[in-house]
PDB file of C-alpha atoms in Angstrom:
ATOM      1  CA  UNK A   6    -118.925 -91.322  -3.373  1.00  0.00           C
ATOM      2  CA  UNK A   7    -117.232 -94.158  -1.618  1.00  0.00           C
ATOM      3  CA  UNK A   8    -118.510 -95.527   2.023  1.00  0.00           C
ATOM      4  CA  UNK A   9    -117.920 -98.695   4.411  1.00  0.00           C
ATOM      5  CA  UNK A  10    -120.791-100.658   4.697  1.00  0.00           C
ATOM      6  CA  UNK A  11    -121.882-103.769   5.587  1.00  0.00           C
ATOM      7  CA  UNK A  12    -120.728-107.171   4.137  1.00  0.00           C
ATOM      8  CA  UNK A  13    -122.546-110.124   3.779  1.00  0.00           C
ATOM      9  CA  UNK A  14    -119.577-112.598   2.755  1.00  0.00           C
ATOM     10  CA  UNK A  15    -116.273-112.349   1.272  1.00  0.00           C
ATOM     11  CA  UNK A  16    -114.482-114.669  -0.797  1.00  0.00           C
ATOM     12  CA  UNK A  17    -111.600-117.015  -0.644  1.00  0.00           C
ATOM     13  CA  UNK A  18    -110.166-119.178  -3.406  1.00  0.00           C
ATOM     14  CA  UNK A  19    -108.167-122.163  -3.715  1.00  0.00           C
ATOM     15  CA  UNK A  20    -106.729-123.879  -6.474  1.00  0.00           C
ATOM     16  CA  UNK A  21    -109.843-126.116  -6.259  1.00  0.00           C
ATOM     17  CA  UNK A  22    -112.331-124.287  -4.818  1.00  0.00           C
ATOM     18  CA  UNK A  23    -113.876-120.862  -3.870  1.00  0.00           C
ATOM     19  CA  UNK A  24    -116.456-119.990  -1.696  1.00  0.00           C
ATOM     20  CA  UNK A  25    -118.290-116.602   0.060  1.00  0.00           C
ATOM     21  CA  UNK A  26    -117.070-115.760   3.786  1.00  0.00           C
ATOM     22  CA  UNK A  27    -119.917-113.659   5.740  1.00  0.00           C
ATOM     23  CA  UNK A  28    -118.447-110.748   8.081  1.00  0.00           C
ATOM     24  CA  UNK A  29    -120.501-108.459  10.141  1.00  0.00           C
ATOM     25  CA  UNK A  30    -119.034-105.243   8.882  1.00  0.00           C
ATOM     26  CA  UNK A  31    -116.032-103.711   6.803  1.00  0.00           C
ATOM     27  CA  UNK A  32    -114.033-102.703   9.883  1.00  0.00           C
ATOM     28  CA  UNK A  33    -112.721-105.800  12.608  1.00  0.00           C
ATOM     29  CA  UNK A  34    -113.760-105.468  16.235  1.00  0.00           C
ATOM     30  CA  UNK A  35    -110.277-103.889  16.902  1.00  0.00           C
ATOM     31  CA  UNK A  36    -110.901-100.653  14.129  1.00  0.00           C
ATOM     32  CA  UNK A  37    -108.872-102.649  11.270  1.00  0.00           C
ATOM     33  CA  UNK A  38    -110.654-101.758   7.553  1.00  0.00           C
ATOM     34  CA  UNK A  39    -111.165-104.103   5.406  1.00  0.00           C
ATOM     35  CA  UNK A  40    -112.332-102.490   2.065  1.00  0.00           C
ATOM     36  CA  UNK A  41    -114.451 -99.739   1.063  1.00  0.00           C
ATOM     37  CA  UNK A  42    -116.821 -99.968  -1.752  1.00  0.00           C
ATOM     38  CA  UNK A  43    -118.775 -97.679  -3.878  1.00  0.00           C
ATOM     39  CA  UNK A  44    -122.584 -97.599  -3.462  1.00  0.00           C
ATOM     40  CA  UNK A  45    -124.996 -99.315  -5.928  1.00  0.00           C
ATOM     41  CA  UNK A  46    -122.142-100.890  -8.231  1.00  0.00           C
ATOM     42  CA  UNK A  47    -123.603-103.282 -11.263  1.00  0.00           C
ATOM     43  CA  UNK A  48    -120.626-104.481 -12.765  1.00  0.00           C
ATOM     44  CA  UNK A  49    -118.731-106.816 -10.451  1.00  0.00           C
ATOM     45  CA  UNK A  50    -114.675-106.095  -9.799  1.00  0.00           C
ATOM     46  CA  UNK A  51    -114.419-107.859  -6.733  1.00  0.00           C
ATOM     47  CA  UNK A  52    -112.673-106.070  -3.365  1.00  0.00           C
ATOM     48  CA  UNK A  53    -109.239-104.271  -2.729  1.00  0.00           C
ATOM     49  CA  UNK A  54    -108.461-105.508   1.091  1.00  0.00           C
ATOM     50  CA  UNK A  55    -106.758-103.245   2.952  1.00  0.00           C
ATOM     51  CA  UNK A  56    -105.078-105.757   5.923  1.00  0.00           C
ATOM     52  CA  UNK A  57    -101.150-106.244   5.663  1.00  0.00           C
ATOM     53  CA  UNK A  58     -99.965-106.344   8.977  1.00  0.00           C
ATOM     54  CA  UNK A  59    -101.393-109.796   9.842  1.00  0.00           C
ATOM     55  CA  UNK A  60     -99.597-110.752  13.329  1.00  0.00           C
ATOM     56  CA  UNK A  61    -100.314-107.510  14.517  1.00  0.00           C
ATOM     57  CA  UNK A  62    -103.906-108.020  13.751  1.00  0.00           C
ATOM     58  CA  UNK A  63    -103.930-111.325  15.290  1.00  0.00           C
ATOM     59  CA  UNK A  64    -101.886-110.166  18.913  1.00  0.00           C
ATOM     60  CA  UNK A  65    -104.929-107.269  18.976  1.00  0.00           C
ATOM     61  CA  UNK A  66    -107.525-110.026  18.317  1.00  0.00           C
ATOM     62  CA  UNK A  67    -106.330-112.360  20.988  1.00  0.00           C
ATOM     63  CA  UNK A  68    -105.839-109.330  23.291  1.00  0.00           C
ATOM     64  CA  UNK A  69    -109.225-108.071  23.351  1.00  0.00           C
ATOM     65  CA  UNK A  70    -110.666-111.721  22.995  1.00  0.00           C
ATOM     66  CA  UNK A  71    -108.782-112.253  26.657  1.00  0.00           C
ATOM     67  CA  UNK A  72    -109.820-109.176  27.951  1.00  0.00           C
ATOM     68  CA  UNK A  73    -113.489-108.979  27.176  1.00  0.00           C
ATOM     69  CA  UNK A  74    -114.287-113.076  26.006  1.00  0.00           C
ATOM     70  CA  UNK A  75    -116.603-111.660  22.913  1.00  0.00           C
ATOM     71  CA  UNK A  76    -116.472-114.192  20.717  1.00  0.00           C
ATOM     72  CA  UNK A  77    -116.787-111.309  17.952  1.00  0.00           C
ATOM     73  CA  UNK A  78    -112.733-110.997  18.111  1.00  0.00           C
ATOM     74  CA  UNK A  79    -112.580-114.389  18.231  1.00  0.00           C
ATOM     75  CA  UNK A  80    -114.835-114.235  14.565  1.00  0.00           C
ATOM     76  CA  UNK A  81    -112.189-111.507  12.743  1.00  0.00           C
ATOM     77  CA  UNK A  82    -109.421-113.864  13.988  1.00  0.00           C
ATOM     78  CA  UNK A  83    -110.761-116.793  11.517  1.00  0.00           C
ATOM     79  CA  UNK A  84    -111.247-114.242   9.377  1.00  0.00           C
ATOM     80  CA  UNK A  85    -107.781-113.378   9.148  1.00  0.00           C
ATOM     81  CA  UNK A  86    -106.644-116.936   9.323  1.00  0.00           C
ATOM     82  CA  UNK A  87    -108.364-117.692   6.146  1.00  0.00           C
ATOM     83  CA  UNK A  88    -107.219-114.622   4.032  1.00  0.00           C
ATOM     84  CA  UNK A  89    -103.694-116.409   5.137  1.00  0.00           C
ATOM     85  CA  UNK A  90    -104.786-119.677   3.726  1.00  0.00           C
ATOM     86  CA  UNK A  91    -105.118-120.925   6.739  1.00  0.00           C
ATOM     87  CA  UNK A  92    -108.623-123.010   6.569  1.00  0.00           C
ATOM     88  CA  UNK A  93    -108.085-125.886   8.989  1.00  0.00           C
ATOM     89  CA  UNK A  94    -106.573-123.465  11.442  1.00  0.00           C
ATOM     90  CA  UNK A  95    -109.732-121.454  10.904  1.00  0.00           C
ATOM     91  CA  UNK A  96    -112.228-124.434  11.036  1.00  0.00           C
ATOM     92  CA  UNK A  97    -111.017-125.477  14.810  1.00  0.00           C
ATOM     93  CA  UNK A  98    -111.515-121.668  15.751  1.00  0.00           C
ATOM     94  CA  UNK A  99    -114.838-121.510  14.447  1.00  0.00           C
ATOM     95  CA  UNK A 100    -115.901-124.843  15.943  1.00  0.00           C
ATOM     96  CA  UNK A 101    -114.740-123.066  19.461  1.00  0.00           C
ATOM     97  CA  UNK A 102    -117.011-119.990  18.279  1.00  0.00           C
ATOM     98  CA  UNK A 103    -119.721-122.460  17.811  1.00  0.00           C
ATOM     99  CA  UNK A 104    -119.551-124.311  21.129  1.00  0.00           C
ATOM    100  CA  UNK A 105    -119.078-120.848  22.785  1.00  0.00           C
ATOM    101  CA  UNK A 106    -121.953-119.661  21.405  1.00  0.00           C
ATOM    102  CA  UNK A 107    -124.259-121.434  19.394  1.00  0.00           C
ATOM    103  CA  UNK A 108    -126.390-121.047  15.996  1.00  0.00           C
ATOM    104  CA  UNK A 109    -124.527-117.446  14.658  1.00  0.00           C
ATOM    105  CA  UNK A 110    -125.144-117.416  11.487  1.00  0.00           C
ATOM    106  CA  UNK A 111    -122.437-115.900  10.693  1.00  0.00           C
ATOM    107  CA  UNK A 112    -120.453-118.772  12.432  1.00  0.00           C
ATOM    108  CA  UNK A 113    -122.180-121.563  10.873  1.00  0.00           C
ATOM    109  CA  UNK A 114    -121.742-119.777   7.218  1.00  0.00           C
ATOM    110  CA  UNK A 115    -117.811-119.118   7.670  1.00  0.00           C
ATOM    111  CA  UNK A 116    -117.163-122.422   8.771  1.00  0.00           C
ATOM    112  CA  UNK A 117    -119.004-124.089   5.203  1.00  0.00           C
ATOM    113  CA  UNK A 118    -116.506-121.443   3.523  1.00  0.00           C
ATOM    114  CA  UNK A 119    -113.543-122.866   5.193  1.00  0.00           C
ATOM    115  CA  UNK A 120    -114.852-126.054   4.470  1.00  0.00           C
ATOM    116  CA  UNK A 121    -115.205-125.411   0.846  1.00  0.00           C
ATOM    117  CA  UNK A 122    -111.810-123.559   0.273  1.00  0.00           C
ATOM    118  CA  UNK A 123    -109.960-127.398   1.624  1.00  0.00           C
ATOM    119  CA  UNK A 124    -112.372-128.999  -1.244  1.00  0.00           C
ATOM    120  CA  UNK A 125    -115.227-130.684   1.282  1.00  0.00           C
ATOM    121  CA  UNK A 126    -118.031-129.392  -0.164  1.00  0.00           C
ATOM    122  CA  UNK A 127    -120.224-131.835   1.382  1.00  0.00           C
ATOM    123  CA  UNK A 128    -119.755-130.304   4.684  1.00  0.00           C
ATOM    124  CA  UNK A 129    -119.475-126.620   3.411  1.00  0.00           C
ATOM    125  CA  UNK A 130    -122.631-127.569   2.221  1.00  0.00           C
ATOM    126  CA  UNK A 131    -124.225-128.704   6.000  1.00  0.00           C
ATOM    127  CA  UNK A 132    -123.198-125.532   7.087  1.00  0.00           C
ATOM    128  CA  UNK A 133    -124.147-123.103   4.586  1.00  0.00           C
ATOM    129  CA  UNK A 134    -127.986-125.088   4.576  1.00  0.00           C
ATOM    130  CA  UNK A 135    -127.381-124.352   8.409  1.00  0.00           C
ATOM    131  CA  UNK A 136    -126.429-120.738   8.196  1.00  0.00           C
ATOM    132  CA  UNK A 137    -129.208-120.084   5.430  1.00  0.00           C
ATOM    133  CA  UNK A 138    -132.308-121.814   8.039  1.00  0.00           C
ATOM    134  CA  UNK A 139    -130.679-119.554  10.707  1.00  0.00           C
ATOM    135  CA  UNK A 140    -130.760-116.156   8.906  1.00  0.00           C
ATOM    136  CA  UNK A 141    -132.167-116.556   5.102  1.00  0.00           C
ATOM    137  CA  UNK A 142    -131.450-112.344   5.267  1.00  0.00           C
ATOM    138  CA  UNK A 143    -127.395-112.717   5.446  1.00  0.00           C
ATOM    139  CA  UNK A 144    -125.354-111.750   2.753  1.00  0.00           C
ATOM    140  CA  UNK A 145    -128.240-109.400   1.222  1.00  0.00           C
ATOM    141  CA  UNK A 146    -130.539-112.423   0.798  1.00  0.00           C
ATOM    142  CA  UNK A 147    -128.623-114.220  -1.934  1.00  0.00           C
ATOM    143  CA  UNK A 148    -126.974-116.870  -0.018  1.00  0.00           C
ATOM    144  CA  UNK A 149    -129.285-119.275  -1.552  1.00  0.00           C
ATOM    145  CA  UNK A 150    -126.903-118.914  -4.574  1.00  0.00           C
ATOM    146  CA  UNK A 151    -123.857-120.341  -2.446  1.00  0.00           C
ATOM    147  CA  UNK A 152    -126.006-123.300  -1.370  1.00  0.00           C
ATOM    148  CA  UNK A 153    -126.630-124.158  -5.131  1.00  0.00           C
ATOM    149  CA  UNK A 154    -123.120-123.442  -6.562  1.00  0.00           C
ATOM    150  CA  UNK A 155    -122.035-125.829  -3.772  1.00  0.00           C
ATOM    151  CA  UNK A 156    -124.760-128.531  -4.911  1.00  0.00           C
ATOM    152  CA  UNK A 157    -123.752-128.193  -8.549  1.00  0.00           C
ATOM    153  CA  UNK A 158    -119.930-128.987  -7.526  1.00  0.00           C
ATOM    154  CA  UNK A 159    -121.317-131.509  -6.040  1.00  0.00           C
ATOM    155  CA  UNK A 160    -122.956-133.098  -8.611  1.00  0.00           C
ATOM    156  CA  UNK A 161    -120.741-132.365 -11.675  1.00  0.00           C
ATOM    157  CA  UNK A 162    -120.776-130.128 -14.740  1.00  0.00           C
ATOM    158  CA  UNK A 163    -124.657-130.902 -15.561  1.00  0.00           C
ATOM    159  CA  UNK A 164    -125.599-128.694 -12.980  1.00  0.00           C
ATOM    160  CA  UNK A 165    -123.820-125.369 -14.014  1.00  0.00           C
ATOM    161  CA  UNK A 166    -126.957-123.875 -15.719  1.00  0.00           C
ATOM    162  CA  UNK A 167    -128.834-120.852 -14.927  1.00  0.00           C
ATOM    163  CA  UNK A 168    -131.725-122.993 -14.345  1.00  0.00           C
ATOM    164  CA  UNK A 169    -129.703-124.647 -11.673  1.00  0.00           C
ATOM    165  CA  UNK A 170    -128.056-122.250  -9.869  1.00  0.00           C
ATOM    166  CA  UNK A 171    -130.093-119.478 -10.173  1.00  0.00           C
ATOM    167  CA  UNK A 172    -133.670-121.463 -10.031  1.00  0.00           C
ATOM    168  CA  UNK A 173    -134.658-119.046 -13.031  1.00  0.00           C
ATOM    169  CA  UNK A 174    -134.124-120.293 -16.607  1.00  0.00           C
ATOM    170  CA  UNK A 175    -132.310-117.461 -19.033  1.00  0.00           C
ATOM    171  CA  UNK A 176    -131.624-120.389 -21.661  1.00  0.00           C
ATOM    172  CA  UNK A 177    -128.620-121.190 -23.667  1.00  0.00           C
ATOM    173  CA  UNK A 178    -129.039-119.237 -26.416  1.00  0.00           C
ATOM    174  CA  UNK A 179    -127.603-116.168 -27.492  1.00  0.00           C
ATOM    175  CA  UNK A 180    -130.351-114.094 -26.885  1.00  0.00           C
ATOM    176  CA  UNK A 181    -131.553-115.113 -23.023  1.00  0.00           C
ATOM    177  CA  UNK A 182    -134.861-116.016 -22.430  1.00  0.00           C
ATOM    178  CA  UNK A 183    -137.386-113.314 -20.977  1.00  0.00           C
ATOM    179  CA  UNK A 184    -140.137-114.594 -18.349  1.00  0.00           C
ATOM    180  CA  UNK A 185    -142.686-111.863 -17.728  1.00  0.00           C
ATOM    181  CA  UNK A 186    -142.811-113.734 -13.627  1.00  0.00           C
ATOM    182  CA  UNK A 187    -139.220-113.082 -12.632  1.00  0.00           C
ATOM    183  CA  UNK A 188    -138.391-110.263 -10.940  1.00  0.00           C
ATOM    184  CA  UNK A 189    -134.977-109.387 -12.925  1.00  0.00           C
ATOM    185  CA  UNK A 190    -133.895-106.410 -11.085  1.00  0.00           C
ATOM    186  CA  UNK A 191    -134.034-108.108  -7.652  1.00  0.00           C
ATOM    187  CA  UNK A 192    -132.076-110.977  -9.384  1.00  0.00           C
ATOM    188  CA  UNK A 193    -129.546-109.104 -10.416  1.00  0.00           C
ATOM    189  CA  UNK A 194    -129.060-107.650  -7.019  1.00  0.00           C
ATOM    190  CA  UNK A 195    -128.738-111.185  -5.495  1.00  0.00           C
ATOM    191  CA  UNK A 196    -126.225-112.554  -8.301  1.00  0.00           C
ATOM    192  CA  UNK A 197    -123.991-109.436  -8.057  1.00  0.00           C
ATOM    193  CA  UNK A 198    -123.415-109.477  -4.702  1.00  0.00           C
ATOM    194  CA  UNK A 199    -122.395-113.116  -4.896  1.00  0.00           C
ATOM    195  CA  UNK A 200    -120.262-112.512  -7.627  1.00  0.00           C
ATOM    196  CA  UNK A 201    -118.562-109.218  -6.135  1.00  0.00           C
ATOM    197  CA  UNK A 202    -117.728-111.398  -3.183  1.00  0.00           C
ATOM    198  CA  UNK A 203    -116.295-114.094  -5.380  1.00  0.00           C
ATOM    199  CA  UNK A 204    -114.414-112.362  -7.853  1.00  0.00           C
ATOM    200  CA  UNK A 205    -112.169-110.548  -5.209  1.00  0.00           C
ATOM    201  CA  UNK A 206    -110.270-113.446  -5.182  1.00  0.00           C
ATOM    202  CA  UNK A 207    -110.582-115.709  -8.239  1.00  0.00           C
ATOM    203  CA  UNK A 208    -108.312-114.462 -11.022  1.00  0.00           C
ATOM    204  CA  UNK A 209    -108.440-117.457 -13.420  1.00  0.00           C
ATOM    205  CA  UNK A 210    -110.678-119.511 -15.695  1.00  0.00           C
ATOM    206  CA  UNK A 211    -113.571-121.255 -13.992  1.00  0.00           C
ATOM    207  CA  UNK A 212    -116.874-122.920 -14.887  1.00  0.00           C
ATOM    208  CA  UNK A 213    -119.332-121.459 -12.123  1.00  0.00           C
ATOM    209  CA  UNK A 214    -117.906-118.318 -12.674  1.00  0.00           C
ATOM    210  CA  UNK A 215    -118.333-117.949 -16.104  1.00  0.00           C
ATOM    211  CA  UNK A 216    -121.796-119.507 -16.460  1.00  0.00           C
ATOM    212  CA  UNK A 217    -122.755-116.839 -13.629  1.00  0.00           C
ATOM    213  CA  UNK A 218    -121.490-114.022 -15.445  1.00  0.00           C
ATOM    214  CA  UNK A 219    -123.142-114.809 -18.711  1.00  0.00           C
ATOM    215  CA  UNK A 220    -126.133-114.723 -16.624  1.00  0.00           C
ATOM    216  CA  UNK A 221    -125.730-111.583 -14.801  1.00  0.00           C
ATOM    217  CA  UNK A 222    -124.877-110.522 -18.737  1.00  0.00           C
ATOM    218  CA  UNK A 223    -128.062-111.810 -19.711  1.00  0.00           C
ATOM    219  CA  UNK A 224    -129.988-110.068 -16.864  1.00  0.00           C
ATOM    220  CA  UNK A 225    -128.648-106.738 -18.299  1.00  0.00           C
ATOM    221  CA  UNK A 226    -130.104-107.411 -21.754  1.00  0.00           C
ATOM    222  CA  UNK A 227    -133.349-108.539 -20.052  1.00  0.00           C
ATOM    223  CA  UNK A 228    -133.226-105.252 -17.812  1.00  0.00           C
ATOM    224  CA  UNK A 229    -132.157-103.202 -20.900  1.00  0.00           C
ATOM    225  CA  UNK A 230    -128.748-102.392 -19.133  1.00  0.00           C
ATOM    226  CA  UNK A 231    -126.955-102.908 -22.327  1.00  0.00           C
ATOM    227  CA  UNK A 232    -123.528-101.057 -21.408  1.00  0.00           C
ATOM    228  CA  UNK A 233    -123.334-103.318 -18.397  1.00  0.00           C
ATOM    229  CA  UNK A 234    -124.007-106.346 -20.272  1.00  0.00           C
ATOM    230  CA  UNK A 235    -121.042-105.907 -22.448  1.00  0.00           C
ATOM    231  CA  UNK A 236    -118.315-105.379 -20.088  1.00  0.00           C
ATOM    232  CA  UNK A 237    -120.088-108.272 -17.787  1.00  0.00           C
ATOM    233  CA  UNK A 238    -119.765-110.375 -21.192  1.00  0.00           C
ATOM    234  CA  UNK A 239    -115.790-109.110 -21.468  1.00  0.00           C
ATOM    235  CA  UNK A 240    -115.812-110.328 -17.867  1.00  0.00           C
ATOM    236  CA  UNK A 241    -117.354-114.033 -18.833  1.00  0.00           C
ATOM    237  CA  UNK A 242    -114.898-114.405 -21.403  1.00  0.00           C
ATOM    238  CA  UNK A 243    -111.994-113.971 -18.873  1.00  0.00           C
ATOM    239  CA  UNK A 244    -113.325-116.520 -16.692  1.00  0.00           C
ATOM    240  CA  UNK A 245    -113.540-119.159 -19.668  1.00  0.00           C
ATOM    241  CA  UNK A 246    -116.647-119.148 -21.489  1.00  0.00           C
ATOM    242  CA  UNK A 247    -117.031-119.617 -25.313  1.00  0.00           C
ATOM    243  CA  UNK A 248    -115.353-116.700 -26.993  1.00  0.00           C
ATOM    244  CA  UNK A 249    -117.753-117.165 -30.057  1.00  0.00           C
ATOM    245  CA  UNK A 250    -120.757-117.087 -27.734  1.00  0.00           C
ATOM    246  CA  UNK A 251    -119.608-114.114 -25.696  1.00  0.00           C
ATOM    247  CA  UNK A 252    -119.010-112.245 -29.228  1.00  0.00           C
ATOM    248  CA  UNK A 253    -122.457-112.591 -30.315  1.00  0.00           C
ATOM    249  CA  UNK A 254    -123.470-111.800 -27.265  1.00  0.00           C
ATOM    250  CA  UNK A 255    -121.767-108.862 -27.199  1.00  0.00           C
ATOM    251  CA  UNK A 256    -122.758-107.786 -30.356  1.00  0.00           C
ATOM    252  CA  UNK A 257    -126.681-108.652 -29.381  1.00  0.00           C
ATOM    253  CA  UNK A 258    -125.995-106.167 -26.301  1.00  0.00           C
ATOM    254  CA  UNK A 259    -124.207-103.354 -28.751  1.00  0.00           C
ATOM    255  CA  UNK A 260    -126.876-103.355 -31.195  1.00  0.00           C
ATOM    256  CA  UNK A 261    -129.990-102.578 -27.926  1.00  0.00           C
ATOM    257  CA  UNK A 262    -127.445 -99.721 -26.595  1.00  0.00           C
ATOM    258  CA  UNK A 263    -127.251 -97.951 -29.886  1.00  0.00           C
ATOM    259  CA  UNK A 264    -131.087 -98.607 -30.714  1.00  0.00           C
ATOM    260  CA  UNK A 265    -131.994 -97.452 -27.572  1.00  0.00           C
ATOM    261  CA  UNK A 266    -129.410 -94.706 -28.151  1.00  0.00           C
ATOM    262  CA  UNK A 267    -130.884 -93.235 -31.047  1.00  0.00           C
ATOM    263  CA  UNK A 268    -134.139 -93.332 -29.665  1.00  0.00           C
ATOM    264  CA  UNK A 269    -132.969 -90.982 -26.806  1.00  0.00           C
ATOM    265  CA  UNK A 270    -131.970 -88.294 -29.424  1.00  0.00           C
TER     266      UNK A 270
END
C-alpha cells in the first residue's frame, strides 16, 4: 500500500554536484503533492515528483505568503525554485526565511543544498553542520551522512570509503567486513534514506554514489538480505563502480540466497 508521508530531504543534482533538500511534508502549504512512496522500501529508486505546473505553484505561494506572512509558503517557494535549477534564486529566498525567522532547521539545511548544487561545498557544508546542531532528528536521523559526503568532496577521492562516510568500516574486499558492535539494521535505515533522496535525481556515473551503494549492498549481506544486495549491487554498477567487483559481489550475495534457500525447504 502506498501513503504520503513525511520527508526529510530531497535531492537535486547538478552536473557537478548533488545534495539532499529537507521538506516538512509530501504536500506544499497550498495542497500541491509532491510524491508518494511506498512504506518500508529497502532498495533505493529514488522519487517520481508530481509538480508540472510551476508558475502556477509559485502565484499560489506568493499569494498565501502575502496574505498570511508564514514563512512556510515562503519555504515550498525555494523549494520549487530549486527543482527549476534555480539555486541562487533560491539561496536569497532562504536567506530572507532566515532573517524572518531564525535557526529552522529546515532553513539552514536547504540553504547548504542550494549551496552545494552551485558547487560551494564549503558553505553547504556551514549550513548543513548548522542544520544538523539545530535538529540532529531531521531527515530520519541520517543527515550526518550529508555532512560527511560533503567533507569527502571536500577533501578529494581519499575520503570516499565506507569508513569515511559512513564512520563504520565494511572494508574493501569482496566479502564486507562484519563487526559484532554496529548496529546494521539501523544503518541501513540511515543510508537508504539518504540514498532514496539522492538517487531521484542523479541518473549518471558518480563516485559517492557508487561507493554508497556497494555499502548499502554490503549491509544486505551483513543483514542476510541477500535478494536486496544483488539488485543494490546492479544499482552500484550503474553508478560506476568496478564491474569485476560488483560481479563477485553479486555472485557472493547469490550463493547466501540459495544456501539460505535450501535451508528453508
Amino acid at each position: 500500500m502506498k501513503k504520503i508521508y513525511i520527508i526529510a530531504s530531497l535531492i537535486f543534482i547538478t552536473i557537478i554536484s548533488m545534495a539532499c533538500l529537507n521538506y516538512e511534508t509530501a504536500v506544499l502549504q497550498n495542497g500541491v503533492v509532491l510524491y508518494e512512496e511506498e512504506e518500508n522500501g529497502k532498495i533505493p529508486r529514488g522519487h517520481t515528483f508530481l509538480i508540472n505546473n510551476f508558475p502556477k505553484v509559485i502565484r499560489e505561494l506568493d499569494s498565501l505568503y502575502n496574505v498570511t506572512k508564514d514563512v512556510r509558503y515562503l519555504s515550498d517557494k525555494g523549494y520549487v525554485l530549486i527543482i527549476q535549477n534555480k539555486f541562487k534564486e533560491a539561496i536569497q529566498l532562504y536567506l530572507k526565511v532566515e532573517a524572518l525567522k531564525p535557526n529552522r532547521y529546515m532553513t539552514a539545511s536547504n540553504i547548504g543544498t542550494a549551496y552545494e548544487l552551485i558547487g560551494d561545498n564549503k558553505n553547504a557544508l556551514n549550513w548543513l553542520n548548522k542544520a544538523y546542531t539545530l535538529d540532529k532528528t531531521g531527515h530520519k536521523g541520517s543527515e550526518w551522512i550529508h555532512i560527511n559526503i560533503l567533507e569527502a568532496k571536500i577533501k578529494g577521492d581519499s575520503c570516499i570509503t565506507s569508513k569515511y562516510l559512513l564512520k563504520h568500516d565494511l572494508g574493501n574486499d569482496v566479502k564486507p567486513k562484519y563487526v559484532e558492535k554496529y548496529n546494521y539494521q539501523r544503518l541501513r535505515t540511515y543510508l537508504y534514506f539518504q540514498l532514496q533522496e539522492r538517487m531521484s535525481f542523479i541518473k549518471t556515473k558518480d563516485k559517492i554514489m557508487a561507493q554508497l551503494l556497494l555499502d548499502l549492498g554490503n549491509i544486505s549481506i551483513n543483514i542476510a538480505d541477500y535478494e536486496e544486495a544483488i539488485q543494490i549491487f546492479k544499482l552500484a554498477k550503474f553508478y560506476g563502480a568496478n564491474e569485476i567487483l560488483v560481479k563477485k559481489k553479486i555472485d557472493l550475495a547469490t550463493a547466501g540466497y540459495n544456501k539460505l534457500n535450501s535451508m528453508k525447504k
